[in-house]
């Protein structure tokens, strides 16, 4: 399912979601302080383009928690709502359920991207 799923994902919504993460990364990289946040956005954009076969593990400490709060207020909520809306639309059909579940996984990641590890 990995290769075929990733190909179908990219063609039918993954490209749009990944470009949203790239746009957020570019906006964060405008300031010097935001460059680490922008780099994390680009890493997650790679996951968003091809999510099948990858696992996300959550962790982190106090620094990640503070950065996640700032992220949530500035960019995270909009990206999470985008993934949530795509997920609901994709889950309407039986064929789209695996793709909708990936969108829900990415919505959770959009809320807490710092301190995560993608495998």
JSON list of N, CA and C in Angstrom, two decimals, residues 81-93 96-97 99-101 103-104:
[
{"chain": "A", "resi": 81, "resn": "UNK", "atom": "N", "xyz": [-6.87, 22.80, 10.97]},
{"chain": "A", "resi": 81, "resn": "UNK", "atom": "CA", "xyz": [-8.23, 22.88, 10.42]},
{"chain": "A", "resi": 81, "resn": "UNK", "atom": "C", "xyz": [-8.27, 22.47, 8.95]},
{"chain": "A", "resi": 82, "resn": "UNK", "atom": "N", "xyz": [-7.22, 22.80, 8.20]},
{"chain": "A", "resi": 82, "resn": "UNK", "atom": "CA", "xyz": [-7.15, 22.39, 6.80]},
{"chain": "A", "resi": 82, "resn": "UNK", "atom": "C", "xyz": [-7.10, 20.87, 6.70]},
{"chain": "A", "resi": 83, "resn": "UNK", "atom": "N", "xyz": [-6.24, 20.24, 7.50]},
{"chain": "A", "resi": 83, "resn": "UNK", "atom": "CA", "xyz": [-6.14, 18.78, 7.47]},
{"chain": "A", "resi": 83, "resn": "UNK", "atom": "C", "xyz": [-7.44, 18.13, 7.96]},
{"chain": "A", "resi": 84, "resn": "UNK", "atom": "N", "xyz": [-8.05, 18.72, 8.95]},
{"chain": "A", "resi": 84, "resn": "UNK", "atom": "CA", "xyz": [-9.31, 18.18, 9.47]},
{"chain": "A", "resi": 84, "resn": "UNK", "atom": "C", "xyz": [-10.41, 18.24, 8.40]},
{"chain": "A", "resi": 85, "resn": "UNK", "atom": "N", "xyz": [-10.51, 19.35, 7.69]},
{"chain": "A", "resi": 85, "resn": "UNK", "atom": "CA", "xyz": [-11.53, 19.48, 6.64]},
{"chain": "A", "resi": 85, "resn": "UNK", "atom": "C", "xyz": [-11.28, 18.49, 5.50]},
{"chain": "A", "resi": 86, "resn": "UNK", "atom": "N", "xyz": [-10.02, 18.36, 5.07]},
{"chain": "A", "resi": 86, "resn": "UNK", "atom": "CA", "xyz": [-9.70, 17.38, 4.03]},
{"chain": "A", "resi": 86, "resn": "UNK", "atom": "C", "xyz": [-10.01, 15.97, 4.51]},
{"chain": "A", "resi": 87, "resn": "UNK", "atom": "N", "xyz": [-9.73, 15.68, 5.77]},
{"chain": "A", "resi": 87, "resn": "UNK", "atom": "CA", "xyz": [-9.99, 14.35, 6.32]},
{"chain": "A", "resi": 87, "resn": "UNK", "atom": "C", "xyz": [-11.46, 14.00, 6.32]},
{"chain": "A", "resi": 88, "resn": "UNK", "atom": "N", "xyz": [-12.29, 14.95, 6.70]},
{"chain": "A", "resi": 88, "resn": "UNK", "atom": "CA", "xyz": [-13.73, 14.72, 6.73]},
{"chain": "A", "resi": 88, "resn": "UNK", "atom": "C", "xyz": [-14.25, 14.47, 5.31]},
{"chain": "A", "resi": 89, "resn": "UNK", "atom": "N", "xyz": [-13.79, 15.26, 4.36]},
{"chain": "A", "resi": 89, "resn": "UNK", "atom": "CA", "xyz": [-14.23, 15.09, 2.97]},
{"chain": "A", "resi": 89, "resn": "UNK", "atom": "C", "xyz": [-13.78, 13.74, 2.43]},
{"chain": "A", "resi": 90, "resn": "UNK", "atom": "N", "xyz": [-12.55, 13.34, 2.74]},
{"chain": "A", "resi": 90, "resn": "UNK", "atom": "CA", "xyz": [-12.05, 12.06, 2.23]},
{"chain": "A", "resi": 90, "resn": "UNK", "atom": "C", "xyz": [-12.74, 10.86, 2.87]},
{"chain": "A", "resi": 91, "resn": "UNK", "atom": "N", "xyz": [-13.20, 10.99, 4.10]},
{"chain": "A", "resi": 91, "resn": "UNK", "atom": "CA", "xyz": [-13.85, 9.87, 4.78]},
{"chain": "A", "resi": 91, "resn": "UNK", "atom": "C", "xyz": [-15.30, 9.66, 4.35]},
{"chain": "A", "resi": 92, "resn": "UNK", "atom": "N", "xyz": [-15.79, 10.45, 3.43]},
{"chain": "A", "resi": 92, "resn": "UNK", "atom": "CA", "xyz": [-17.17, 10.28, 2.96]},
{"chain": "A", "resi": 92, "resn": "UNK", "atom": "C", "xyz": [-17.31, 8.95, 2.21]},
{"chain": "A", "resi": 93, "resn": "UNK", "atom": "N", "xyz": [-16.30, 8.58, 1.44]},
{"chain": "A", "resi": 93, "resn": "UNK", "atom": "CA", "xyz": [-16.36, 7.32, 0.70]},
{"chain": "A", "resi": 93, "resn": "UNK", "atom": "C", "xyz": [-15.49, 6.28, 1.40]},
{"chain": "A", "resi": 96, "resn": "UNK", "atom": "N", "xyz": [-11.83, 6.40, 0.35]},
{"chain": "A", "resi": 96, "resn": "UNK", "atom": "CA", "xyz": [-11.07, 7.54, 0.87]},
{"chain": "A", "resi": 96, "resn": "UNK", "atom": "C", "xyz": [-10.74, 7.46, 2.35]},
{"chain": "A", "resi": 97, "resn": "UNK", "atom": "N", "xyz": [-11.24, 6.46, 3.06]},
{"chain": "A", "resi": 97, "resn": "UNK", "atom": "CA", "xyz": [-11.01, 6.38, 4.51]},
{"chain": "A", "resi": 97, "resn": "UNK", "atom": "C", "xyz": [-9.53, 6.31, 4.88]},
{"chain": "A", "resi": 99, "resn": "UNK", "atom": "N", "xyz": [-7.03, 7.56, 3.36]},
{"chain": "A", "resi": 99, "resn": "UNK", "atom": "CA", "xyz": [-6.49, 8.89, 3.10]},
{"chain": "A", "resi": 99, "resn": "UNK", "atom": "C", "xyz": [-6.99, 9.89, 4.14]},
{"chain": "A", "resi": 100, "resn": "UNK", "atom": "N", "xyz": [-8.25, 9.76, 4.53]},
{"chain": "A", "resi": 100, "resn": "UNK", "atom": "CA", "xyz": [-8.78, 10.62, 5.59]},
{"chain": "A", "resi": 100, "resn": "UNK", "atom": "C", "xyz": [-8.09, 10.40, 6.92]},
{"chain": "A", "resi": 101, "resn": "UNK", "atom": "N", "xyz": [-7.76, 9.15, 7.23]},
{"chain": "A", "resi": 101, "resn": "UNK", "atom": "CA", "xyz": [-7.04, 8.85, 8.47]},
{"chain": "A", "resi": 101, "resn": "UNK", "atom": "C", "xyz": [-5.64, 9.47, 8.46]},
{"chain": "A", "resi": 103, "resn": "UNK", "atom": "N", "xyz": [-4.93, 12.25, 6.93]},
{"chain": "A", "resi": 103, "resn": "UNK", "atom": "CA", "xyz": [-5.17, 13.68, 7.16]},
{"chain": "A", "resi": 103, "resn": "UNK", "atom": "C", "xyz": [-5.37, 13.96, 8.65]},
{"chain": "A", "resi": 104, "resn": "UNK", "atom": "N", "xyz": [-6.07, 13.06, 9.35]},
{"chain": "A", "resi": 104, "resn": "UNK", "atom": "CA", "xyz": [-6.28, 13.25, 10.78]},
{"chain": "A", "resi": 104, "resn": "UNK", "atom": "C", "xyz": [-4.96, 13.13, 11.54]}
]
